[in-house]
Short mmCIF file of C-alpha atoms in Angstrom, two decimals:
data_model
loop_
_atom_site.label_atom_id
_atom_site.label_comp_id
_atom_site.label_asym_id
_atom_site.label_seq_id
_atom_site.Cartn_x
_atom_site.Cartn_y
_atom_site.Cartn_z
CA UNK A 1233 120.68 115.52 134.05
CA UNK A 1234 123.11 117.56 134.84
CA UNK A 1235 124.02 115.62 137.91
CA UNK A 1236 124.13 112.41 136.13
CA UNK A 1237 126.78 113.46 133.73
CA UNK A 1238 128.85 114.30 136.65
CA UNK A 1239 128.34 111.21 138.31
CA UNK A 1240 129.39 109.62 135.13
CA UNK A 1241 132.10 111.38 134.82
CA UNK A 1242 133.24 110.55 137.96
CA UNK A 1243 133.29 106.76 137.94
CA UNK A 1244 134.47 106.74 134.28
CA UNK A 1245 137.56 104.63 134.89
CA UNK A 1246 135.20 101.99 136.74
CA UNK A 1247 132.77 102.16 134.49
CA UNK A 1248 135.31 101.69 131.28
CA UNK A 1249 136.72 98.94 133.57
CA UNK A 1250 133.59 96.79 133.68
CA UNK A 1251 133.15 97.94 129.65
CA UNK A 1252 136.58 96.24 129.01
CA UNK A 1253 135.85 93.12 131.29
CA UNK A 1254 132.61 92.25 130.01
CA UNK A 1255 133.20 92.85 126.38
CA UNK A 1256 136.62 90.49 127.44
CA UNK A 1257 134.86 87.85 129.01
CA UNK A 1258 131.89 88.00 125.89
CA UNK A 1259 135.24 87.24 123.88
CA UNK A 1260 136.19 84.55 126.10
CA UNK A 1261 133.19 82.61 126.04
CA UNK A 1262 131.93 82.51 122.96
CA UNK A 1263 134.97 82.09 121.26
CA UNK A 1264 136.64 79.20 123.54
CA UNK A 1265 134.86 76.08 123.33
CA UNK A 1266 136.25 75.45 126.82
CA UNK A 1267 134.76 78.19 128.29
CA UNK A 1268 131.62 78.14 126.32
CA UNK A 1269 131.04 75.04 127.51
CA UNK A 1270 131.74 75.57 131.33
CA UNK A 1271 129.46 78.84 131.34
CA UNK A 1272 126.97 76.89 129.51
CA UNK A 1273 127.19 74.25 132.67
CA UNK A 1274 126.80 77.06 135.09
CA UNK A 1275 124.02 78.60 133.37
CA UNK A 1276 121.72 75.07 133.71
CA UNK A 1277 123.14 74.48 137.41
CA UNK A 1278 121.42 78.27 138.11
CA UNK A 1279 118.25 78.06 136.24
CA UNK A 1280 118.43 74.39 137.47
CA UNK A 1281 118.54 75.59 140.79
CA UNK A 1282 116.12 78.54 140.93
CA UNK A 1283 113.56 76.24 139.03
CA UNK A 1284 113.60 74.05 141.54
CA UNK A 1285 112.68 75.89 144.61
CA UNK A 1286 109.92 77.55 142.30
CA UNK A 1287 108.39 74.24 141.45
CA UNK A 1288 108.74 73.04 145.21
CA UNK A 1289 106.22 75.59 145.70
CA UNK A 1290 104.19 74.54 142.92
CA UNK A 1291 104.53 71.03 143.44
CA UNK A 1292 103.38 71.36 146.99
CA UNK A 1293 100.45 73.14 145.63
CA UNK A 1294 99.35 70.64 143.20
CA UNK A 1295 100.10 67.50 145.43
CA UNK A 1296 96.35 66.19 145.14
CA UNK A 1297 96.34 66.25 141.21
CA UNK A 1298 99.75 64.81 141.24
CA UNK A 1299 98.56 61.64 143.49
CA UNK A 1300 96.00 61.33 141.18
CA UNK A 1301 97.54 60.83 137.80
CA UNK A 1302 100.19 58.50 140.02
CA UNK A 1303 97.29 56.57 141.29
CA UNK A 1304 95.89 56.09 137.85
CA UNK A 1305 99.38 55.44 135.90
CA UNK A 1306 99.76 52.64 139.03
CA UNK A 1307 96.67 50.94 137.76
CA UNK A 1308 97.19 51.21 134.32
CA UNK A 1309 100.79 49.24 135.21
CA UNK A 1310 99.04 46.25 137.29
CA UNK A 1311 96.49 45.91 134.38
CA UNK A 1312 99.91 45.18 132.01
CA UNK A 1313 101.32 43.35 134.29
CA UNK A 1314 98.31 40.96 134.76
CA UNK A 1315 97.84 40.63 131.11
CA UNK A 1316 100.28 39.00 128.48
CA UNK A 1317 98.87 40.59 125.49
CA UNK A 1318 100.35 44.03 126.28
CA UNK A 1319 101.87 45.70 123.07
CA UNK A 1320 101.32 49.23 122.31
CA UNK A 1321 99.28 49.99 119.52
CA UNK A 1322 101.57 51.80 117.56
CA UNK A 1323 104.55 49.90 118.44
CA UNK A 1324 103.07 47.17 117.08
CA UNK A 1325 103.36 48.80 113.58
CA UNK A 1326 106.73 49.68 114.06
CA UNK A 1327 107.69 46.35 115.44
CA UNK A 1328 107.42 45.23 111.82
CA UNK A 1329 109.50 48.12 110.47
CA UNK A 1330 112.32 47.18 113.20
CA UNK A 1331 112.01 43.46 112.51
CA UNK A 1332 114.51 42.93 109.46
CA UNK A 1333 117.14 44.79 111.56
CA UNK A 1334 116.48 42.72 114.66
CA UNK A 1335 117.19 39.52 113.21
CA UNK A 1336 120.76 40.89 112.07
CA UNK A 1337 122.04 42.91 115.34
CA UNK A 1338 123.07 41.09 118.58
CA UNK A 1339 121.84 42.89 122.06
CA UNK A 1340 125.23 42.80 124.37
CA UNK A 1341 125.17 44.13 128.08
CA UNK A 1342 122.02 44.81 129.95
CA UNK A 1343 119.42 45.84 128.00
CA UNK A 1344 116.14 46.38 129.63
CA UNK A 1345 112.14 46.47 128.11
CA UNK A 1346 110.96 49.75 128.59
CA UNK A 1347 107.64 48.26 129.29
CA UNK A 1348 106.48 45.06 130.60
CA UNK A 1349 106.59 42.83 127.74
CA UNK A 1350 107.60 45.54 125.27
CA UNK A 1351 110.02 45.18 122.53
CA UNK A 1352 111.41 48.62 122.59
CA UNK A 1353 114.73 47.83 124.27
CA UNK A 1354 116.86 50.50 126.38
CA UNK A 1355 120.66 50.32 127.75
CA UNK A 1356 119.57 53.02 130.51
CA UNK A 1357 116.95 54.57 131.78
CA UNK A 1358 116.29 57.09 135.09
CA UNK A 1359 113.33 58.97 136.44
CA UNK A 1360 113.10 62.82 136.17
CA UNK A 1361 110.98 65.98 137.23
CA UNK A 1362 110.49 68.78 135.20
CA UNK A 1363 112.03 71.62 136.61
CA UNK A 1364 110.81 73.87 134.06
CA UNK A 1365 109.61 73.75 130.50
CA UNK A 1366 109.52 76.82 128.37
CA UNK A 1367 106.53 76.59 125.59
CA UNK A 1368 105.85 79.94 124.45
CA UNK A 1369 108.80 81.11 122.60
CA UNK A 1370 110.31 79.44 119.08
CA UNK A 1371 113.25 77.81 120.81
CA UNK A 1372 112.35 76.66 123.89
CA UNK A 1373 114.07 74.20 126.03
CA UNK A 1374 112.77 72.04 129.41
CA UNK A 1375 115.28 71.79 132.50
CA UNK A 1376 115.51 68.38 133.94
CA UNK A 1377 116.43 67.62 137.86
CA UNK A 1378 119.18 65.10 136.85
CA UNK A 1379 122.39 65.79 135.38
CA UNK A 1380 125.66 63.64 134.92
CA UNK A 1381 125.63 62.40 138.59
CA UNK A 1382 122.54 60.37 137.66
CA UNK A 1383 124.68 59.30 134.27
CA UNK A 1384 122.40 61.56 132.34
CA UNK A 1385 124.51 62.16 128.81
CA UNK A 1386 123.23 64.71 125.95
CA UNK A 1387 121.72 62.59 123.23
CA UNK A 1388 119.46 60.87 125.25
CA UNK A 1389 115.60 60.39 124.68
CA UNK A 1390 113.44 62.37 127.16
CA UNK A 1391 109.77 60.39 127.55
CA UNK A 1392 106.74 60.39 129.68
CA UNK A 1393 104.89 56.80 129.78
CA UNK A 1394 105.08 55.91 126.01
CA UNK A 1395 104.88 59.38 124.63
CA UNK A 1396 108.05 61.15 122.89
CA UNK A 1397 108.84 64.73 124.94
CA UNK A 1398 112.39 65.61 123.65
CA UNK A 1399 115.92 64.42 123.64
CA UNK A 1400 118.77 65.70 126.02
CA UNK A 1401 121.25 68.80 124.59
CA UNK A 1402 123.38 69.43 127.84
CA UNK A 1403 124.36 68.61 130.97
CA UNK A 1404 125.69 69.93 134.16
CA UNK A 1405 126.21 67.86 137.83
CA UNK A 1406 122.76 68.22 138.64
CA UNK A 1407 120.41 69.43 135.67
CA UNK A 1408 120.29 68.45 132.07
CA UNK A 1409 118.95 70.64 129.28
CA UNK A 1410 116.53 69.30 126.96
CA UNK A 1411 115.14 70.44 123.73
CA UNK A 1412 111.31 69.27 123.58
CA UNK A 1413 109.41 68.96 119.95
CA UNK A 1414 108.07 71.94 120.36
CA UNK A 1415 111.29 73.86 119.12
CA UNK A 1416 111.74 74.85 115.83
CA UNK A 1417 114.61 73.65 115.43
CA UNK A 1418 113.97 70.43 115.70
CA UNK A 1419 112.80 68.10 112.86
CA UNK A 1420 112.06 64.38 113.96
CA UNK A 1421 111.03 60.97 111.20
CA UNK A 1422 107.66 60.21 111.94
CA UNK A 1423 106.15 57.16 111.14
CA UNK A 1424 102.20 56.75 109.73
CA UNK A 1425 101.47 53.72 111.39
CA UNK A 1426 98.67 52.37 109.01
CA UNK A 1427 100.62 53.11 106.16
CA UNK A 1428 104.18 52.44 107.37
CA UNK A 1429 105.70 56.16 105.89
CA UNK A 1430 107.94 57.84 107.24
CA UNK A 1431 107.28 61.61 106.73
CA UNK A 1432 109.22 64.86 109.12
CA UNK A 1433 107.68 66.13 112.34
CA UNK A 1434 108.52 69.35 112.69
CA UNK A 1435 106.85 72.61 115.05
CA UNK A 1436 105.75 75.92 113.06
CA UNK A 1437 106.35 77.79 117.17
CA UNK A 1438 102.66 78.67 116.95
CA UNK A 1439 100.87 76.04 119.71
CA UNK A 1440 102.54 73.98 121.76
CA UNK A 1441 99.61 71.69 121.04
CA UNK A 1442 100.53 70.86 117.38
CA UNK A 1443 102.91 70.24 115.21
CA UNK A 1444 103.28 69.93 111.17
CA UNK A 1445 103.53 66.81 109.11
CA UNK A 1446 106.10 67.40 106.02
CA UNK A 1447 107.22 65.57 102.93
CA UNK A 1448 104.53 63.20 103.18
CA UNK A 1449 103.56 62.20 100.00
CA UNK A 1450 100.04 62.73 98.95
CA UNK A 1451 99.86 59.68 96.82
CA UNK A 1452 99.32 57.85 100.51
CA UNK A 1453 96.29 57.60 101.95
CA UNK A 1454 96.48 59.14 105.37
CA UNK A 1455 93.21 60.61 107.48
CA UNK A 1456 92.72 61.95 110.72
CA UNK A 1457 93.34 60.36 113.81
CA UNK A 1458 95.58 58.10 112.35
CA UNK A 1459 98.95 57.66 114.48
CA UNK A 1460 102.32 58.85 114.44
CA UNK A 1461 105.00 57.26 116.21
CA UNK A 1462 109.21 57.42 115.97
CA UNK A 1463 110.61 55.59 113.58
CA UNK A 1464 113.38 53.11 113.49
CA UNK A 1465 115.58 56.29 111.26
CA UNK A 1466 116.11 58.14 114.97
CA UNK A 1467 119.28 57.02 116.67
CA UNK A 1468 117.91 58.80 120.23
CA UNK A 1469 114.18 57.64 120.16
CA UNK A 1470 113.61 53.98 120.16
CA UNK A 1471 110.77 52.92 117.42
CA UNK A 1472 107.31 52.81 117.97
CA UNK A 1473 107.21 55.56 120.72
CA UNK A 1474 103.98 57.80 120.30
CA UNK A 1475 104.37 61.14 118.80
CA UNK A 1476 100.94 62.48 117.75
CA UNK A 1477 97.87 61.85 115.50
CA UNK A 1478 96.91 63.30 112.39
CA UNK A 1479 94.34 66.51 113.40
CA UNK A 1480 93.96 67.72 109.60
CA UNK A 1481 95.12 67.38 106.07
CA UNK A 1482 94.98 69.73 103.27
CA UNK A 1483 96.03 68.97 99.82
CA UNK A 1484 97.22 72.46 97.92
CA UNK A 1485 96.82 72.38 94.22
CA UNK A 1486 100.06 71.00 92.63
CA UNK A 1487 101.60 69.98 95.21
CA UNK A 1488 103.14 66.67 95.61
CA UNK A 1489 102.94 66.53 99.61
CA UNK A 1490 100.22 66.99 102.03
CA UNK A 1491 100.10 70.06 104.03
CA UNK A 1492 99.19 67.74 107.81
CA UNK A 1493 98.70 68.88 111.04
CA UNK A 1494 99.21 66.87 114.30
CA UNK A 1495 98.04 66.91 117.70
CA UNK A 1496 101.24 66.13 119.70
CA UNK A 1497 100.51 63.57 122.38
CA UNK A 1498 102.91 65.33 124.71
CA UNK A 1499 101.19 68.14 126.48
CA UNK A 1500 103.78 70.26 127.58
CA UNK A 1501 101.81 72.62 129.70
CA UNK A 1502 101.53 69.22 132.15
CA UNK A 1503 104.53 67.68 132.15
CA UNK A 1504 106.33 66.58 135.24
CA UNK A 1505 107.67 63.26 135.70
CA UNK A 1506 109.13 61.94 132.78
CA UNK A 1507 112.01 59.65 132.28
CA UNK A 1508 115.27 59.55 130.31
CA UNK A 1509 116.52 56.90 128.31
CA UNK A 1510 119.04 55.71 125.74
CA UNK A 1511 118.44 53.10 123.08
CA UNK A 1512 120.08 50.28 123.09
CA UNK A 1513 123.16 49.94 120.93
CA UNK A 1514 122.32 53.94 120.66
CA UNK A 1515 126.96 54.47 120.47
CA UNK A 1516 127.71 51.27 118.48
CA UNK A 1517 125.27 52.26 116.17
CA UNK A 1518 126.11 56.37 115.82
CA UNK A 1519 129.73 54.87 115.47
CA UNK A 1520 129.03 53.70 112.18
CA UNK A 1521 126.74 56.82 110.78
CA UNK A 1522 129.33 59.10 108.45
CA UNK A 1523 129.99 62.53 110.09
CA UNK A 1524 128.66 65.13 107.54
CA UNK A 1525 130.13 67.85 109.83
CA UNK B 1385 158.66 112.14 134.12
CA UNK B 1386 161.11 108.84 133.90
CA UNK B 1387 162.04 108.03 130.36
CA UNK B 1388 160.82 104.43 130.46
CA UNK B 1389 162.75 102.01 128.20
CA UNK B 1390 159.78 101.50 125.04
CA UNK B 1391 161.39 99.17 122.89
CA UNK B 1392 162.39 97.17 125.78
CA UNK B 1393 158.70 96.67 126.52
CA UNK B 1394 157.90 96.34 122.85
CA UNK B 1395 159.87 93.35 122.69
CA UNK B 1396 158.52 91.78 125.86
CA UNK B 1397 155.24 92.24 124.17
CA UNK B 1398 156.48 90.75 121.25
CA UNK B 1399 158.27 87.89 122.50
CA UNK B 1400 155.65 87.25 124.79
CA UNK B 1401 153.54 86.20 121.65
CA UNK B 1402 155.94 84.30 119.67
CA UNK B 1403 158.08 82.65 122.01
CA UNK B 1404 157.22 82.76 125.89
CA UNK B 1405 153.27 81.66 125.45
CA UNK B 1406 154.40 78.44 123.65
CA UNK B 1407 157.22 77.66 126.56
CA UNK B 1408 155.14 74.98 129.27
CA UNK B 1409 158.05 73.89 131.12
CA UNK B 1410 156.69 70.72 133.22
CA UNK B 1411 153.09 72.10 132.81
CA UNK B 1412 153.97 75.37 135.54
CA UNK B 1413 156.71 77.09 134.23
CA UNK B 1414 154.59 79.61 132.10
CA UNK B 1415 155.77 83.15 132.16
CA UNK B 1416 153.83 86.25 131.23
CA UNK B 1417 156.86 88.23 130.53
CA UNK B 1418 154.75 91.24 129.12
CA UNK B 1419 153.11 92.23 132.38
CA UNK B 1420 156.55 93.45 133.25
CA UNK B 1421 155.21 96.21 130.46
CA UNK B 1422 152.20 96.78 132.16
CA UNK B 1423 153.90 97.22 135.57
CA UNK B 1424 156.56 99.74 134.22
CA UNK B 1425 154.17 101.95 132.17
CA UNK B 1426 153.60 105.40 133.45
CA UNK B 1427 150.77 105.71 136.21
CA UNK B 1428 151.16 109.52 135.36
CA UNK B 1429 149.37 109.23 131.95
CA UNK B 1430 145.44 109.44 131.19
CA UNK B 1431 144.22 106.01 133.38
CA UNK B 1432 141.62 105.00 130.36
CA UNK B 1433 144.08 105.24 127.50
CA UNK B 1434 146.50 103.08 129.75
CA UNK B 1435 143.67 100.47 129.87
CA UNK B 1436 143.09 100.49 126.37
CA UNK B 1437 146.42 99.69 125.55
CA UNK B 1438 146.85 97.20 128.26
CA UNK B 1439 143.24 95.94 126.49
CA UNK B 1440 145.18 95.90 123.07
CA UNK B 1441 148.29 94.32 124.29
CA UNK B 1442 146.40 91.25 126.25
CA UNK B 1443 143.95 90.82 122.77
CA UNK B 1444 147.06 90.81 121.12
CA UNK B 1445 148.80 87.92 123.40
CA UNK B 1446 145.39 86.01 123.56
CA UNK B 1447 145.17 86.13 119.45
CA UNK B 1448 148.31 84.13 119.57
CA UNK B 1449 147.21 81.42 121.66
CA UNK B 1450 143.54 81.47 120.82
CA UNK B 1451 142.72 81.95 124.78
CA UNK B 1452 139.46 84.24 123.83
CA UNK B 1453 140.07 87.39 125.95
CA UNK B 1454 141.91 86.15 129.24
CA UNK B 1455 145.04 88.14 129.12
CA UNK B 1456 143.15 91.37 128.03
CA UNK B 1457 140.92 91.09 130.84
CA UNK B 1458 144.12 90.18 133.17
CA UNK B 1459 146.18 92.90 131.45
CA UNK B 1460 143.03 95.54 131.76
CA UNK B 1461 142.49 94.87 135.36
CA UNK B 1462 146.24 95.32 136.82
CA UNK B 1463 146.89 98.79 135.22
CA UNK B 1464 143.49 99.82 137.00
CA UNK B 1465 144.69 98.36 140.38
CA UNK B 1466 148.43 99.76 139.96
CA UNK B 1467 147.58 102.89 140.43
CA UNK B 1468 145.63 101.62 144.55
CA UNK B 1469 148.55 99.35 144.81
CA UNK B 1470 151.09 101.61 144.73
CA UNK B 1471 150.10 104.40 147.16
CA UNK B 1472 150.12 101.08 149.75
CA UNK B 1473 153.52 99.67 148.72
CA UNK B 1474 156.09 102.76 148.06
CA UNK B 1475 156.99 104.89 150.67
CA UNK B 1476 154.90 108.49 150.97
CA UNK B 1477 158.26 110.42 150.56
CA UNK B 1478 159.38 108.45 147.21
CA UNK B 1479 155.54 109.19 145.83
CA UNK B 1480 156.02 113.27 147.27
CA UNK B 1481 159.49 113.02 145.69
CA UNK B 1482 158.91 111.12 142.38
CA UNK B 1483 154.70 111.01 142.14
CA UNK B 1484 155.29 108.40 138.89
CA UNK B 1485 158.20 106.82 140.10
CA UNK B 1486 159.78 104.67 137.54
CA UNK B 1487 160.79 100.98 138.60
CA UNK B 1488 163.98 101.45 138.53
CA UNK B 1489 163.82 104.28 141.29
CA UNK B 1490 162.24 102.14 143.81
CA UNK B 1491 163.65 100.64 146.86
CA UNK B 1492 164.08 96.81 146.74
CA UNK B 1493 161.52 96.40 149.47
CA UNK B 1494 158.81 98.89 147.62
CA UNK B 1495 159.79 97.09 144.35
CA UNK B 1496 159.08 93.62 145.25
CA UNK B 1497 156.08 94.29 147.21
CA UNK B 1498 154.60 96.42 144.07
CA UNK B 1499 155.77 94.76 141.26
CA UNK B 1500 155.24 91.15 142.90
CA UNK B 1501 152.06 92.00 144.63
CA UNK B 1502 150.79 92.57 141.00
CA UNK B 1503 152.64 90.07 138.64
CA UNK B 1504 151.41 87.70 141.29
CA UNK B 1505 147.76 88.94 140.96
CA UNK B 1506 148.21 89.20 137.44
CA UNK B 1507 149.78 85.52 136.73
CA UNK B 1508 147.01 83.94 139.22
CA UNK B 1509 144.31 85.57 137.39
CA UNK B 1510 145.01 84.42 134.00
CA UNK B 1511 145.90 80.97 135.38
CA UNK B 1512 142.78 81.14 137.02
CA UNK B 1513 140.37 81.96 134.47
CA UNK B 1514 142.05 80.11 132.03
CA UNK B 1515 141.36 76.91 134.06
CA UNK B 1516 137.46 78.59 135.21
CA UNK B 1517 137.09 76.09 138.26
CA UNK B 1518 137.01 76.04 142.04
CA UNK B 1519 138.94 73.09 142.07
CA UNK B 1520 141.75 74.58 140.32
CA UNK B 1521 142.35 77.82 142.51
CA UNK B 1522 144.95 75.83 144.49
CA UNK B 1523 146.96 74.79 141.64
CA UNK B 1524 146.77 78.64 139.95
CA UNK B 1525 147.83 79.67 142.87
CA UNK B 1526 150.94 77.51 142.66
CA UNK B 1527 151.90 78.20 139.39
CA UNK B 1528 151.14 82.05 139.90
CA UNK B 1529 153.85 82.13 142.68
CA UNK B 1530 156.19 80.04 140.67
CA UNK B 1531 155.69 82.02 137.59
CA UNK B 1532 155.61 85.40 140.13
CA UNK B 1533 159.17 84.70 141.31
CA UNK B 1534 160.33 83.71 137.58
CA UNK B 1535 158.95 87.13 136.37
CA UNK B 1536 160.14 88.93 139.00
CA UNK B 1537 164.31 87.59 138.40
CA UNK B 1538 163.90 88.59 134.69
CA UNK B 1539 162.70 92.29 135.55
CA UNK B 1540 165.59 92.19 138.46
CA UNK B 1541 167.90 91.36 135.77
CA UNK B 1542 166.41 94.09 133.10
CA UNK B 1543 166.14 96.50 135.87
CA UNK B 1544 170.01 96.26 136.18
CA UNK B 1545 170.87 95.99 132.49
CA UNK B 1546 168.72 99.05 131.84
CA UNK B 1547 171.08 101.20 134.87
CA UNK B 1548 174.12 99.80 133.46
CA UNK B 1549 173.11 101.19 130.46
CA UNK B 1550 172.69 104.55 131.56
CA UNK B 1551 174.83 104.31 135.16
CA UNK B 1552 175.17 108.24 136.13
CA UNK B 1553 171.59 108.37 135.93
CA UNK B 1554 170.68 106.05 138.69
CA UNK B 1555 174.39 106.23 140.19
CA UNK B 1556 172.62 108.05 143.41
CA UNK B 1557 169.70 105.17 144.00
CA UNK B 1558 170.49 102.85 146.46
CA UNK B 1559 169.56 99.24 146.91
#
């Protein structure tokens, strides 16, 4: 004990150097939005980095499974392909939500189908791996393997097949943050498909599994299994995209909502190729949405 | 111990905040007149209350140009390395003779390489983090040297002013 005082005391000027340098540089960045912002950068290029060469490993390990779901997802595309009656079922519900404002927008520049034959149109899209995707705290966050290089911006829609994972919240060169569903900060418009409602998504940070229904209101008949998909409210998620199904309702005396829980179709302990879009028209529209900052 | 001129430093410090952080002369003239301050203050004194107050001083510069924390850090980290620096840049005899020489007592040589080896550090430093990229260190480094040698003609010129103002005192020093 003894000794360690002494040592202490010894390299007291160094020690009350790094004191002053770190509580400085705290200052710095979180009080300069410059700074802030380039330390936030650095801190997804380093987990960015060290996730990858973790889920190298992994990946390696898993390479059969992998081929697998590939092989399948391969077939399920020629099938599509080879058939003109492909809609989703849910987007064809929200095709009628999304008509009305169809017939009054024009579609400039390149848009793209995000399917075959789909009428979910997107302005960009680009493939990504999940570097890593945190699901067992109450604000977790997934690490993509793109970043601004690949034109990856924050606000954009992060998806796997038809299913709605998250949306991006920052970028660096090479990685982009993303906040998935299963964050509790995050509250998302869900539409009932059957019933065309729009009620809140939002995750309670117990499962990563489920999520709750809220303001839904109980005078709308709504049952289990019944689907949930975007709706057209969401300037980052393009109608129609899946989000869950109903897993159980409860109806509490008085109340004038349902208490629902969903099964999100996004299963977050699998995820690893997913891909990142932005809805068409996503700036021309946000241009026009007052800022309530 | 040198009687070091305080309320010449004080309004450094204080003109450094109200008028000297808003001059950007072509985007590189940018002087940090208070490190001159920093740089004159006794080594002799307790080392940790010297950082405090350099601490203090660079909080109090950064408040005025909302730059977080740069110039305390800056400020915090050359009074720690003035004390190393100086055994390497004055003469053994002038540190046996005078052990906290004051700035005025130095040779021309010592004086440049101490004072500029730090205003340089200093200056590059602050330019540096203020700018926080790789790509950058080339132009910091510019405007540190460019700000160095402006720094270092305006503590020539107080250096002299200060002697003339008290002549028989430093009427032995030569330079």
């Amino acid at each position: 004990m003894g000794g360690l005082a002494l040592w202490l005391f010894k390299y007291r000027i160094l020690g009350l150097l790094i004191l002053l340098e770190t509580f400085g540089a705290w200052i710095t960045l979180s009080n300069v939005l410059y700074h802030h912002s380039r330390f936030t950068q650095f801190q997804i290029e380093t987990a960015g980095n060290y996730q990858k060469k973790i889920k190298g490993i992994t990946r390696f390990m898993g390479l059969d499974e992998e081929n697998q779901r590939l092989n399948n997802e391969i077939a399920v595309l020629k099938g599509q392909l080879s058939s003109d009656s492909f809609t989703l079922n849910a987007q064809k519900s929200a095709d009628s939500a999304q008509s009305n404002n169809n017939k009054k927008t024009s579609s400039p520049g390149p848009l793209v189908s995000l399917w075959p034959y789909s009428s979910v149109k997107v302005d960009f899209i680009s493939p990504a791996r999940v570097l890593f995707c945190g699901e067992g705290g109450q604000n977790n966050y997934m690490l993509l393997d793109r970043g601004t290089l690949h034109g990856i911006q924050p606000k954009m829609a992060v998806i796997q097949e038809d299913k709605i994972v998250g949306q991006v919240q920052a970028v660096s060169k090479h990685f982009a943050r993303v906040v998935p569903l299963i964050n509790t900060k995050i509250q998302i418009s869900a539409l009932h498909a059957n019933s065309q409602t729009v009620g809140i998504l939002s995750w309670d940070g117990k499962s990563s599994r489920y999520a709750e229904l809220i303001d839904f209101p109980i005078h709308i008949p709504i049952k289990i299994g019944d689907a949930l998909v975007s709706s057209s409210y969401s300037s980052v998620y393009p109608p129609g995209l899946r989000l869950g199904r109903v897993d159980r309702v409860e109806i509490n005396p008085g109340a004038i909502t349902y208490k629902i829980r969903v099964f999100l179709t996004a299963d977050y302990k699998r995820l690893d190729h997913v891909q990142v879009i932005r809805m068409a028209l996503q700036a021309e529209r946000e241009k026009i949405i007052p800022n309530t900052d | 111990m040198n009687q070091r001129p305080w309320l010449l430093f004080l309004l450094l410090i204080i003109f450094q905040g109200s008028l000297f952080n808003r001059v950007q002369w072509l985007g590189l003239f940018n002087p940090m007149v208070y490190t001159i301050a920093l740089i004159w203050m006794p080594i002799s004194w307790n080392k940790s209350l010297l950082m405090l107050m350099g601490f203090g001083i660079g909080w109090w510069i950064d408040s005025s140009v909302q730059s977080g924390a740069i110039h305390a850090m800056t400020s915090v980290w050359t009074i720690y390395i003035k004390n190393y620096l100086i055994r390497y840049t004055v003469s053994p005899v002038t540190l046996q003779e005078t052990p906290d020489p004051d700035l005025r007592d130095l040779e021309i040589r010592s004086l440049i390489s101490y004072a500029g080896t730090l205003l340089l550090m200093h200056q590059t430093l602050a330019y540096s983090l203020e700018a926080l990229r790789w790509t950058s260190l080339g132009s910091s480094l510019i405007k540190g040297f460019v700000n160095t040698v402006l720094v270092m003609g305006i503590l020539w010129s107080l250096i002299q002013w200060t002697r003339g103002m008290n002549p028989s005192r430093f009427s032995g020093n030569k330079n």
